[in-house]
Amino acid sequence: MEIAFYLSGLVAVLATVGVITGTSPVHAVVYLIVSLIAVAMVFFALGAPFAGALEIIVYAGAIMVLFVFVVMMLNLRPDAERELTWTHPRYWLGPSLLALVLLGALLALLRQGGVSEVIDGELLTARAVGLTLFGPWLMVVELAAILLLAALVTASHVGRRSNPLNRKMSGNRNRGGTP
Amino acid sequence: MNGIPMEHGLILASILFSLGLAGLMLRRSMLFVLMSLEVMLNSAALAFVVGATAWNQPDGQAMFLLVITLAAAEASVGLALMIQLYQRYRSLDLDAASRMRG
């Protein structure tokens, strides 16, 4: 269990580095899928099989397939952004430094907090999670349903091929003849 | 060695969060920005699950479900915005859309 945890954690970190330093969009998406599956393995090693299965099904199975479809649809290719971003330290030094400072602060807080719990791999089954969800957390489930509905409406409105609002605006601009 | 200290799980979540934050600030392509956001949400979910298993309480996993729902909603809206950005500017560069027109 411990070996599985540390190995999958290492894989997750390395795959995430591959995501943020990649140039080809498809490779980056596949790296992100590897990272998510490694995090799912971490969940299995921690003793949360329900969360691990959900991570694989929803994250790696649904969300990342959406990413892959969009990348395929837009027909993206490795762009020349990398030369602009990576050759000069001026571009990557600041963000990396800020992220490192934040990481250091988080680690110092964790060390100072003195959490001494040890995860012994006791299983937290889907039954317990479901009883919590549909008992005291019922309102959260309904809020999640409303959130998903709002996201569906927003995505279908924003993602339309031709936006009538935009067409009307450009028509007004042409008629008005503003400079 | 028996058992994983809870700190190690939280340290892993912190590392993943910092990597996602660095990617968010570093990249200018909207696809990579969205993927960095996914990484950050995923690390928050990992922290929830670590807490749930450390204290043997299912509440953390219920919160994990909510985080996954949020990630799905964010990804769908973000990808729709990305398609619009690509159709208007023929590029995914976020700086192309930095000019605001009322």
XYZ file of N, CA and C in Angstrom:
843
model
N 0.816 -1.202 0.000
C 0.000 0.000 0.000
C 0.858 1.265 0.000
N 1.903 1.261 0.876
C 2.754 2.456 0.933
C 3.498 2.647 -0.375
N 4.026 1.503 -0.889
C 4.787 1.608 -2.148
C 3.883 2.120 -3.261
N 2.643 1.621 -3.293
C 1.704 2.081 -4.326
C 1.450 3.569 -4.184
N 1.301 4.032 -2.929
C 1.048 5.458 -2.712
C 2.201 6.307 -3.219
N 3.437 5.954 -2.793
C 4.547 6.833 -3.165
C 4.853 6.762 -4.650
N 4.748 5.546 -5.226
C 5.007 5.435 -6.671
C 3.979 6.219 -7.483
N 2.700 6.073 -7.128
C 1.698 6.805 -7.925
C 1.785 8.295 -7.680
N 2.180 8.707 -6.468
C 2.390 10.133 -6.243
C 3.506 10.677 -7.110
N 4.588 9.896 -7.219
C 5.701 10.324 -8.079
C 5.254 10.426 -9.538
N 4.501 9.430 -9.980
C 4.012 9.455 -11.365
C 3.113 10.659 -11.591
N 2.261 10.960 -10.584
C 1.359 12.108 -10.736
C 2.140 13.399 -10.867
N 3.178 13.572 -10.025
C 3.944 14.819 -10.081
C 4.687 14.924 -11.418
N 5.298 13.821 -11.854
C 6.054 13.875 -13.113
C 5.126 14.137 -14.296
N 3.952 13.496 -14.302
C 3.021 13.710 -15.412
C 2.500 15.143 -15.408
N 2.335 15.717 -14.213
C 1.873 17.101 -14.172
C 2.940 18.049 -14.681
N 4.214 17.749 -14.362
C 5.294 18.549 -14.947
C 5.261 18.445 -16.462
N 4.963 17.229 -16.963
C 4.826 17.061 -18.406
C 3.689 17.886 -18.979
N 2.604 18.054 -18.195
C 1.477 18.851 -18.684
C 1.882 20.310 -18.832
N 2.507 20.867 -17.787
C 2.708 22.315 -17.832
C 3.925 22.701 -18.655
N 4.772 21.749 -19.030
C 5.908 22.107 -19.872
C 5.738 21.613 -21.303
N 4.620 20.953 -21.607
C 4.478 20.364 -22.926
C 4.222 21.406 -23.998
N 4.494 21.039 -25.231
C 4.214 21.940 -26.341
C 3.070 21.429 -27.201
N 3.036 20.126 -27.427
C 1.962 19.582 -28.252
C 0.701 19.431 -27.405
N -0.420 19.985 -27.848
C -1.649 19.893 -27.055
C -2.097 18.454 -26.789
N -1.982 17.600 -27.786
C -2.447 16.226 -27.592
C -1.584 15.515 -26.557
N -0.264 15.730 -26.627
C 0.623 15.103 -25.641
C 0.305 15.615 -24.245
N 0.023 16.909 -24.145
C -0.277 17.461 -22.827
C -1.560 16.855 -22.269
N -2.566 16.665 -23.136
C -3.816 16.068 -22.666
C -3.577 14.639 -22.195
N -2.763 13.898 -22.942
C -2.496 12.513 -22.538
C -1.698 12.482 -21.229
N -0.768 13.423 -21.064
C -0.048 13.516 -19.790
C -1.017 13.796 -18.649
N -2.001 14.647 -18.903
C -2.965 14.972 -17.850
C -3.800 13.748 -17.509
N -4.133 12.939 -18.526
C -4.883 11.705 -18.245
C -4.046 10.780 -17.369
N -2.731 10.666 -17.676
C -1.851 9.831 -16.860
C -1.804 10.356 -15.423
N -1.734 11.683 -15.290
C -1.694 12.271 -13.958
C -2.970 11.965 -13.179
N -4.118 12.069 -13.842
C -5.387 11.813 -13.146
C -5.494 10.343 -12.745
N -5.046 9.451 -13.624
C -5.113 8.030 -13.275
C -4.155 7.726 -12.126
N -2.999 8.413 -12.090
C -2.081 8.224 -10.964
C -2.713 8.712 -9.665
N -3.439 9.831 -9.725
C -4.128 10.307 -8.519
C -5.213 9.314 -8.104
N -5.880 8.700 -9.099
C -6.861 7.668 -8.763
C -6.194 6.487 -8.069
N -4.973 6.144 -8.519
C -4.223 5.070 -7.840
C -3.871 5.476 -6.410
N -3.570 6.760 -6.212
C -3.321 7.251 -4.857
C -4.564 7.051 -3.993
N -5.736 7.331 -4.575
C -6.975 7.130 -3.816
C -7.155 5.664 -3.445
N -6.884 4.778 -4.415
C -7.010 3.345 -4.104
C -6.045 2.952 -2.997
N -4.815 3.488 -3.049
C -3.827 3.139 -2.035
C -4.202 3.695 -0.671
N -4.891 4.835 -0.662
C -5.292 5.415 0.615
C -6.465 4.671 1.229
N -7.161 3.861 0.437
C -8.335 3.176 0.965
C -9.616 3.902 0.677
N -9.694 4.574 -0.466
C -10.927 5.227 -0.874
C -11.291 4.748 -2.267
N -11.743 3.497 -2.389
C -11.967 2.951 -3.739
C -13.098 3.647 -4.495
N -14.080 4.162 -3.760
C -15.180 4.852 -4.437
C -14.677 6.128 -5.103
N -13.857 6.880 -4.369
C -13.302 8.108 -4.949
C -12.393 7.785 -6.129
N -11.623 6.715 -6.030
C -10.739 6.347 -7.130
C -11.518 5.981 -8.375
N -12.583 5.195 -8.194
C -13.399 4.814 -9.351
C -14.059 6.035 -9.971
N -14.546 6.947 -9.110
C -15.164 8.156 -9.654
C -14.149 9.010 -10.391
N -12.936 9.056 -9.855
C -11.892 9.848 -10.516
C -11.634 9.322 -11.920
N -11.551 7.982 -12.025
C -11.289 7.409 -13.357
C -12.484 7.637 -14.278
N -13.699 7.388 -13.757
C -14.870 7.451 -14.635
C -15.149 8.892 -15.054
N -15.202 9.801 -14.067
C -15.635 11.162 -14.388
C -14.488 11.990 -14.954
N -13.338 11.981 -14.240
C -12.240 12.831 -14.698
C -11.610 12.279 -15.968
N -11.010 11.092 -15.845
C -10.274 10.562 -16.988
C -11.214 10.100 -18.087
N -12.445 9.714 -17.724
C -13.335 9.164 -18.724
C -14.213 10.188 -19.406
N -14.639 11.201 -18.686
C -15.586 12.142 -19.274
C -14.937 13.485 -19.575
N -14.298 14.090 -18.569
C -13.765 15.436 -18.765
C -12.608 15.422 -19.755
N -11.731 14.431 -19.622
C -10.577 14.434 -20.518
C -10.961 14.035 -21.931
N -12.013 13.217 -22.059
C -12.502 12.912 -23.412
C -13.037 14.186 -24.067
N -13.678 15.038 -23.250
C -14.131 16.336 -23.762
C -12.939 17.152 -24.268
N -11.855 17.170 -23.480
C -10.654 17.892 -23.902
C -10.109 17.318 -25.216
N -10.050 15.989 -25.278
C -9.500 15.362 -26.494
C -10.363 15.700 -27.702
N -11.694 15.676 -27.517
C -12.581 16.000 -28.626
C -12.370 17.432 -29.101
N -12.240 18.350 -28.144
C -12.064 19.748 -28.549
C -10.732 19.935 -29.259
N -9.679 19.283 -28.742
C -8.382 19.406 -29.410
C -8.458 18.847 -30.827
N -9.170 17.725 -30.983
C -9.305 17.148 -32.324
C -10.121 18.061 -33.229
N -11.191 18.649 -32.652
C -12.082 19.477 -33.457
C -11.378 20.735 -33.936
N -10.582 21.357 -33.068
C -9.908 22.592 -33.445
C -8.664 22.328 -34.276
N -8.238 21.061 -34.347
C -7.090 20.688 -35.158
C -5.861 21.508 -34.774
N -5.552 21.482 -33.494
C -4.413 22.247 -32.989
C -3.117 21.540 -33.317
N -2.091 22.328 -33.465
C -0.765 21.742 -33.649
C 0.195 22.468 -32.722
N 1.346 21.850 -32.483
C 2.308 22.498 -31.573
C 2.647 23.894 -32.066
N 2.435 24.870 -31.233
C 2.589 26.248 -31.694
C 3.972 26.777 -31.351
N 4.207 27.963 -31.799
C 5.504 28.591 -31.579
C 5.547 29.331 -30.256
N 4.570 29.007 -29.405
C 4.525 29.713 -28.132
C 5.736 29.355 -27.267
N 6.250 28.155 -27.486
C 7.273 27.661 -26.584
C 8.543 28.510 -26.671
N 8.910 28.883 -27.881
C 10.117 29.695 -28.015
C 9.980 30.995 -27.244
N 8.768 31.516 -27.267
C 8.551 32.785 -26.583
C 8.546 32.588 -25.071
N 8.106 31.425 -24.639
C 7.901 31.245 -23.213
C 9.123 30.692 -22.499
N 9.852 29.820 -23.162
C 10.805 29.028 -22.399
C 12.253 29.433 -22.587
N 12.573 30.135 -23.640
C 13.998 30.364 -23.864
C 14.546 31.384 -22.882
N 13.737 32.316 -22.493
C 14.248 33.389 -21.642
C 13.775 33.194 -20.202
N 14.696 33.270 -19.249
C 14.279 33.084 -17.845
C 13.314 34.152 -17.380
N 13.291 35.287 -18.089
C 12.403 36.359 -17.696
C 10.949 35.886 -17.709
N 10.641 34.944 -18.611
C 9.264 34.523 -18.743
C 8.873 33.495 -17.699
N 9.799 32.612 -17.318
C 9.364 31.549 -16.405
C 9.890 31.726 -14.995
N 10.796 32.679 -14.754
C 11.386 32.788 -13.422
C 10.365 33.284 -12.408
N 9.632 34.318 -12.770
C 8.693 34.909 -11.821
C 7.603 33.941 -11.368
N 6.833 33.355 -12.318
C 5.800 32.406 -11.902
C 6.343 31.220 -11.119
N 7.501 30.683 -11.567
C 8.047 29.530 -10.844
C 8.438 29.922 -9.429
N 9.016 31.128 -9.291
C 9.431 31.585 -7.960
C 8.216 31.751 -7.051
N 7.152 32.361 -7.606
C 5.945 32.552 -6.796
C 5.348 31.214 -6.369
N 5.293 30.272 -7.310
C 4.736 28.963 -6.965
C 5.612 28.262 -5.930
N 6.944 28.430 -6.051
C 7.840 27.802 -5.081
C 7.655 28.401 -3.692
N 7.499 29.722 -3.632
C 7.283 30.368 -2.336
C 5.999 29.859 -1.704
N 4.948 29.745 -2.545
C 3.671 29.243 -2.020
C 3.827 27.808 -1.520
N 4.550 26.995 -2.290
C 4.759 25.604 -1.874
C 5.518 25.552 -0.555
N 6.552 26.400 -0.430
C 7.313 26.429 0.818
C 6.445 26.829 1.995
N 5.568 27.815 1.771
C 4.680 28.238 2.865
C 3.734 27.113 3.254
N 3.207 26.414 2.250
C 2.289 25.311 2.545
C 2.989 24.211 3.331
N 4.227 23.885 2.901
C 4.950 22.814 3.577
C 5.295 23.214 5.003
N 5.681 24.491 5.192
C 5.996 24.950 6.548
C 4.763 24.880 7.440
N 3.617 25.261 6.865
C 2.381 25.188 7.650
C 2.042 23.750 8.019
N 2.257 22.845 7.051
C 1.967 21.440 7.326
C 2.877 20.912 8.429
N 4.153 21.322 8.392
C 5.097 20.855 9.400
C 4.726 21.410 10.769
N 4.282 22.665 10.752
C 3.962 23.321 12.014
C 2.651 22.812 12.599
N 1.726 22.409 11.686
C 0.400 22.032 12.158
C 0.405 20.797 13.030
N 1.355 19.918 12.819
C 1.456 18.748 13.681
C 0.292 17.783 13.558
N -0.159 17.540 12.294
C -1.167 16.507 12.119
C -0.483 15.162 12.263
N -0.957 14.336 13.166
C -0.245 13.088 13.447
C -1.070 11.868 13.060
N -2.151 12.088 12.292
C -2.943 10.926 11.893
C -2.172 10.075 10.892
N -2.338 8.790 11.029
C -1.721 7.869 10.090
C -2.838 7.135 9.365
N -2.721 7.132 8.030
C -3.742 6.464 7.222
C -3.382 4.993 7.132
N -4.199 4.162 7.704
C -3.847 2.743 7.737
C -4.570 1.939 6.678
N -5.151 2.621 5.709
C -5.727 1.895 4.585
C -7.053 1.248 4.891
N -7.731 1.708 5.919
C -9.060 1.172 6.191
C -10.026 1.666 5.124
N -10.841 0.739 4.609
C -11.678 1.092 3.469
C -12.841 1.973 3.902
N -13.081 3.000 3.085
C -14.265 3.841 3.260
C -15.145 3.560 2.057
N -16.168 2.761 2.252
C -16.885 2.201 1.112
C -17.902 3.192 0.546
N -18.429 2.806 -0.618
C -19.422 3.653 -1.273
C -20.698 3.723 -0.454
N -20.949 2.707 0.359
C -22.164 2.710 1.178
C -22.142 3.865 2.174
N -20.997 4.029 2.851
C -20.913 5.123 3.826
C -21.046 6.478 3.137
N -20.381 6.601 1.964
C -20.444 7.872 1.249
C -21.876 8.170 0.805
N -22.552 7.135 0.296
C -23.921 7.347 -0.162
C -24.859 7.701 0.973
N -24.676 7.052 2.139
C -25.516 7.386 3.295
C -25.295 8.824 3.725
N -24.026 9.286 3.647
C -23.772 10.686 4.004
C -24.388 11.633 2.977
N -24.220 11.260 1.695
C -24.675 12.165 0.637
C -26.180 12.349 0.676
N -26.914 11.251 0.819
C -28.366 11.371 0.743
C -29.003 11.460 2.111
N -28.184 11.671 3.139
C -28.718 11.974 4.455
C -28.523 13.448 4.763
N -27.478 13.770 5.508
C -27.290 15.175 5.891
C -26.832 16.082 4.751
N -26.315 15.508 3.663
C -25.760 16.337 2.596
C -26.729 16.456 1.427
N -28.008 16.245 1.631
C -28.947 16.201 0.508
C -29.006 17.535 -0.225
N -28.931 18.616 0.545
C -28.986 19.935 -0.087
C -27.797 20.145 -1.024
N -26.627 19.588 -0.636
C -25.447 19.723 -1.492
C -25.656 18.999 -2.815
N -26.313 17.860 -2.759
C -26.589 17.115 -4.003
C -27.485 17.947 -4.921
N -28.484 18.585 -4.333
C -29.371 19.398 -5.170
C -28.638 20.616 -5.724
N -27.779 21.197 -4.911
C -26.984 22.329 -5.409
C -26.086 21.888 -6.556
N -25.515 20.689 -6.450
C -24.675 20.183 -7.534
C -25.495 19.980 -8.796
N -26.746 19.523 -8.630
C -27.609 19.338 -9.796
C -27.900 20.682 -10.464
N -28.160 21.699 -9.652
C -28.424 23.030 -10.223
C -27.180 23.564 -10.924
N -26.016 23.310 -10.306
C -24.755 23.759 -10.917
C -24.546 23.102 -12.274
N -24.836 21.787 -12.348
C -24.664 21.089 -13.623
C -25.641 21.609 -14.668
N -26.861 21.902 -14.239
C -27.846 22.440 -15.197
C -27.386 23.801 -15.713
N -26.897 24.642 -14.802
C -26.425 25.956 -15.234
C -25.243 25.821 -16.187
N -24.351 24.873 -15.900
C -23.204 24.675 -16.791
C -23.660 24.186 -18.160
N -24.670 23.318 -18.170
C -25.189 22.813 -19.450
C -25.756 23.946 -20.286
N -26.594 24.799 -19.650
C -27.192 25.914 -20.389
C -26.106 26.860 -20.883
N -25.142 27.176 -19.999
C -24.077 28.106 -20.380
C -23.243 27.548 -21.522
N -22.877 26.281 -21.430
C -22.026 25.703 -22.469
C -22.754 25.651 -23.800
N -24.053 25.318 -23.792
C -24.765 25.240 -25.059
C -25.035 26.634 -25.622
N -25.065 27.635 -24.757
C -25.267 28.992 -25.269
C -23.966 29.593 -25.795
N -22.899 29.419 -25.022
C -21.631 30.031 -25.412
C -21.010 29.297 -26.590
N -21.211 27.986 -26.642
C -20.490 27.203 -27.630
C -21.130 27.163 -28.992
N -22.169 27.975 -29.210
C -22.804 27.935 -30.527
C -21.865 28.468 -31.597
N -22.070 27.959 -32.803
C -21.126 28.316 -33.866
C -21.264 29.791 -34.253
N -22.487 30.243 -34.448
C -22.659 31.659 -34.776
C -23.521 32.268 -33.695
N -23.010 33.291 -33.091
C -23.709 33.926 -31.985
C -24.593 35.035 -32.538
N -25.920 34.940 -32.438
C -26.781 35.964 -33.026
C -26.554 37.330 -32.416
N -26.186 37.338 -31.136
C -25.917 38.627 -30.498
C -24.742 39.318 -31.184
N -23.720 38.532 -31.478
C -22.532 39.084 -32.126
C -22.856 39.587 -33.523
N -23.722 38.797 -34.244
C -24.059 39.200 -35.602
C -24.823 40.519 -35.601
N -25.729 40.625 -34.622
C -26.509 41.848 -34.548
C -25.603 43.050 -34.249
N -24.657 42.811 -33.342
C -23.771 43.900 -32.976
C -22.932 44.359 -34.161
N -22.396 43.379 -34.910
C -21.559 43.774 -36.049
C -22.418 44.447 -37.126
N -23.692 44.004 -37.269
C -24.576 44.650 -38.225
C -24.842 46.090 -37.838
N -25.075 46.318 -36.543
C -25.272 47.681 -36.077
C -24.062 48.546 -36.362
N -22.901 47.911 -36.129
C -21.694 48.710 -36.320
C -21.545 49.093 -37.787
N -21.905 48.148 -38.702
C -21.776 48.459 -40.117
C -22.768 49.542 -40.542
N -24.002 49.416 -40.005
C -25.001 50.405 -40.393
C -24.663 51.781 -39.835
N -24.198 51.789 -38.619
C -23.950 53.071 -37.987
C -22.796 53.814 -38.639
N -21.857 53.075 -39.211
C -20.752 53.717 -39.870
C -19.833 54.463 -38.921
N -19.737 53.985 -37.689
C -18.808 54.636 -36.767
C -17.379 54.333 -37.179
N -16.494 55.250 -36.997
C -15.106 55.033 -37.397
C -14.437 53.932 -36.574
N 7.358 -0.300 8.055
C 6.553 0.900 7.828
C 5.106 0.485 7.616
N 4.257 0.896 8.522
C 2.843 0.612 8.283
C 2.049 1.904 8.364
N 1.270 2.106 7.335
C 0.456 3.310 7.305
C 1.191 4.473 6.682
N 0.424 5.328 6.039
C 0.970 6.534 5.414
C 0.662 7.702 6.322
N 1.646 8.496 6.708
C 1.324 9.699 7.484
C 0.466 10.638 6.654
N -0.462 11.280 7.333
C -1.390 12.156 6.615
C -0.660 13.298 5.940
N 0.467 13.716 6.561
C 1.225 14.828 5.997
C 1.688 14.528 4.583
N 2.051 13.270 4.324
C 2.584 12.966 3.001
C 1.513 13.148 1.927
N 0.298 12.740 2.240
C -0.783 12.991 1.290
C -1.008 14.464 1.060
N -0.957 15.247 2.148
C -1.167 16.689 1.995
C -0.002 17.333 1.259
N 1.216 16.810 1.486
C 2.373 17.351 0.757
C 2.218 17.084 -0.739
N 1.743 15.878 -1.076
C 1.516 15.574 -2.495
C 0.475 16.528 -3.090
N -0.583 16.785 -2.333
C -1.598 17.716 -2.827
C -1.009 19.112 -3.002
N -0.139 19.549 -2.056
C 0.463 20.882 -2.181
C 1.361 20.975 -3.400
N 2.125 19.906 -3.641
C 3.021 19.938 -4.810
C 2.204 20.037 -6.096
N 1.142 19.238 -6.166
C 0.322 19.281 -7.380
C -0.328 20.644 -7.549
N -0.777 21.237 -6.425
C -1.410 22.557 -6.508
C -0.406 23.608 -6.992
N 0.824 23.550 -6.465
C 1.815 24.543 -6.887
C 2.173 24.371 -8.353
N 2.250 23.110 -8.791
C 2.533 22.883 -10.210
C 1.420 23.451 -11.083
N 0.180 23.233 -10.664
C -0.926 23.781 -11.442
C -0.912 25.298 -11.452
N -0.558 25.889 -10.300
C -0.512 27.358 -10.234
C 0.599 27.903 -11.128
N 1.757 27.229 -11.112
C 2.850 27.669 -11.975
C 2.444 27.576 -13.441
N 1.760 26.470 -13.802
C 1.321 26.338 -15.176
C 0.311 27.398 -15.560
N -0.567 27.735 -14.599
C -1.576 28.760 -14.866
C -0.936 30.105 -15.141
N 0.135 30.431 -14.408
C 0.770 31.731 -14.620
C 1.708 31.713 -15.807
N 2.201 30.511 -16.151
C 3.257 30.416 -17.150
C 2.720 30.411 -18.572
N 1.621 29.702 -18.781
C 1.203 29.445 -20.146
C 0.257 30.528 -20.639
N 0.290 30.771 -21.937
C -0.622 31.729 -22.521
C -1.687 31.064 -23.389
N -1.504 29.796 -23.688
C -2.509 29.099 -24.480
C -3.670 28.699 -23.579
N -4.892 28.933 -24.052
C -6.047 28.717 -23.178
C -6.230 27.251 -22.833
N -5.830 26.359 -23.737
C -5.954 24.930 -23.433
C -5.110 24.571 -22.223
N -3.890 25.101 -22.171
C -3.015 24.780 -21.045
C -3.494 25.446 -19.762
N -4.083 26.623 -19.896
C -4.636 27.286 -18.708
C -5.763 26.441 -18.116
N -6.633 25.928 -19.005
C -7.733 25.091 -18.515
C -7.213 23.815 -17.871
N -6.163 23.237 -18.479
C -5.637 22.006 -17.893
C -4.972 22.276 -16.552
N -4.327 23.433 -16.408
C -3.742 23.773 -15.107
C -4.829 23.945 -14.056
N -5.955 24.525 -14.474
C -7.078 24.654 -13.537
C -7.579 23.280 -13.107
N -7.614 22.344 -14.072
C -8.034 20.990 -13.715
C -7.081 20.380 -12.695
N -5.779 20.601 -12.904
C -4.788 20.047 -11.965
C -4.996 20.627 -10.573
N -5.268 21.944 -10.505
C -5.447 22.564 -9.189
C -6.702 22.044 -8.497
N -7.801 21.915 -9.246
C -9.027 21.367 -8.650
C -8.804 19.935 -8.178
N -8.036 19.196 -8.989
C -7.782 17.807 -8.648
C -6.958 17.696 -7.376
N -6.016 18.610 -7.182
C -5.212 18.549 -5.962
C -6.056 18.911 -4.743
N -6.987 19.844 -4.908
C -7.895 20.154 -3.788
C -8.740 18.933 -3.443
N -9.209 18.226 -4.485
C -9.989 17.015 -4.243
C -9.145 15.963 -3.527
N -7.859 15.898 -3.910
C -6.965 14.937 -3.254
C -6.819 15.263 -1.773
N -6.729 16.549 -1.449
C -6.625 16.931 -0.035
C -7.892 16.524 0.720
N -9.053 16.683 0.075
C -10.300 16.275 0.726
C -10.299 14.782 1.010
N -9.870 13.992 0.010
C -9.916 12.540 0.192
C -8.909 12.109 1.254
N -7.748 12.776 1.291
C -6.759 12.445 2.329
C -7.344 12.706 3.714
N -8.022 13.846 3.856
C -8.649 14.127 5.144
C -9.727 13.109 5.483
N -10.512 12.718 4.460
C -11.586 11.757 4.715
C -11.032 10.427 5.193
N -9.958 9.958 4.556
C -9.434 8.654 4.959
C -8.648 8.741 6.260
N -8.050 9.899 6.543
C -7.278 9.996 7.782
C -8.193 9.949 8.996
N -9.343 10.584 8.912
C -10.241 10.595 10.062
C -11.382 9.607 9.924
N -11.384 8.815 8.838
C -12.421 7.809 8.615
C -13.815 8.407 8.617
N -13.933 9.568 8.031
C -15.242 10.202 7.923
C -15.621 10.293 6.453
N -16.824 9.925 6.089
C -17.203 9.976 4.668
C -17.501 11.380 4.156
N -17.502 12.380 5.016
C -17.841 13.730 4.561
C -16.860 14.245 3.514
N -15.596 13.922 3.702
C -14.592 14.364 2.742
C -14.841 13.803 1.362
N -15.302 12.560 1.297
C -15.572 11.986 -0.020
C -16.821 12.587 -0.638
N -17.792 12.956 0.189
C -18.955 13.664 -0.355
C -18.514 14.997 -0.950
N -17.603 15.672 -0.255
C -17.070 16.932 -0.778
C -16.277 16.686 -2.062
N -15.596 15.541 -2.131
C -14.880 15.172 -3.358
C -15.850 15.075 -4.539
N -17.026 14.508 -4.271
C -18.032 14.445 -5.339
C -18.422 15.836 -5.805
N -18.567 16.748 -4.857
C -18.935 18.119 -5.231
C -17.825 18.769 -6.048
N -16.577 18.499 -5.659
C -15.448 19.075 -6.401
C -15.417 18.533 -7.825
N -15.717 17.249 -7.983
C -15.736 16.653 -9.325
C -16.843 17.286 -10.170
N -18.003 17.525 -9.541
C -19.095 18.191 -10.262
C -18.672 19.572 -10.722
N -18.001 20.284 -9.815
C -17.521 21.627 -10.147
C -16.512 21.579 -11.292
N -15.637 20.573 -11.268
C -14.639 20.465 -12.329
C -15.302 20.183 -13.665
N -16.337 19.348 -13.654
C -17.030 19.053 -14.917
C -17.702 20.309 -15.456
N -18.368 21.066 -14.572
C -19.027 22.294 -15.017
C -18.004 23.284 -15.550
N -16.893 23.422 -14.822
C -15.861 24.375 -15.246
C -15.259 23.977 -16.583
N -15.030 22.680 -16.763
C -14.420 22.237 -18.015
C -15.361 22.477 -19.191
N -16.665 22.214 -18.996
C -17.578 22.380 -20.135
C -17.699 23.854 -20.524
N -17.853 24.729 -19.523
C -17.967 26.155 -19.850
C -16.647 26.681 -20.413
N -15.538 26.262 -19.825
C -14.233 26.722 -20.308
C -13.961 26.274 -21.726
N -14.342 25.042 -22.057
C -14.100 24.566 -23.421
C -15.000 25.285 -24.416
N -16.242 25.599 -24.001
C -17.116 26.372 -24.904
C -16.518 27.752 -25.157
N -15.998 28.386 -24.092
C -15.349 29.687 -24.276
C -14.124 29.564 -25.168
N -13.404 28.444 -25.023
C -12.210 28.250 -25.837
C -12.571 28.120 -27.312
N -13.674 27.399 -27.602
C -14.105 27.276 -29.002
C -14.479 28.646 -29.557
N -15.179 29.456 -28.765
C -15.513 30.805 -29.223
C -14.264 31.631 -29.486
N -13.284 31.523 -28.560
C -12.028 32.266 -28.734
C -11.327 31.863 -30.023
N -11.344 30.554 -30.296
C -10.670 30.087 -31.505
C -11.405 30.540 -32.756
N -12.737 30.568 -32.699
C -13.479 30.979 -33.885
C -13.308 32.465 -34.175
N -13.114 33.256 -33.139
C -12.994 34.694 -33.377
C -11.585 35.099 -33.765
N -10.588 34.510 -33.102
C -9.218 34.996 -33.286
C -8.322 34.002 -34.007
N -8.854 32.791 -34.313
C -8.064 31.775 -35.002
C -6.813 31.426 -34.209
N -6.857 31.595 -32.907
C -5.714 31.210 -32.088
C -6.207 30.994 -30.672
N -5.442 30.254 -29.909
C -5.824 30.021 -28.520
C -5.067 30.932 -27.569
N -4.338 31.873 -28.116
C -3.555 32.767 -27.269
C -4.497 33.685 -26.493
N -4.353 33.647 -25.181
C -5.258 34.459 -24.370
C -4.982 35.945 -24.528
N -3.757 36.295 -24.897
C -3.441 37.710 -25.064
C -4.173 38.306 -26.265
N -4.622 37.446 -27.187
C -5.360 37.967 -28.353
C -6.679 38.577 -27.911
N -7.207 38.120 -26.800
C -8.515 38.607 -26.343
C -8.374 39.600 -25.190
N -7.222 40.227 -25.086
C -7.005 41.077 -23.932
C -7.602 42.467 -24.120
N -8.124 42.742 -25.305
C -8.688 44.063 -25.549
C -10.183 44.019 -25.321
N -10.669 44.893 -24.487
C -12.081 44.871 -24.144
C -12.816 45.879 -25.026
N -13.908 45.386 -25.648
C -14.727 46.297 -26.445
C -16.119 46.244 -25.895
N -16.617 47.408 -25.529
C -17.889 47.445 -24.867
C -19.024 46.945 -25.717
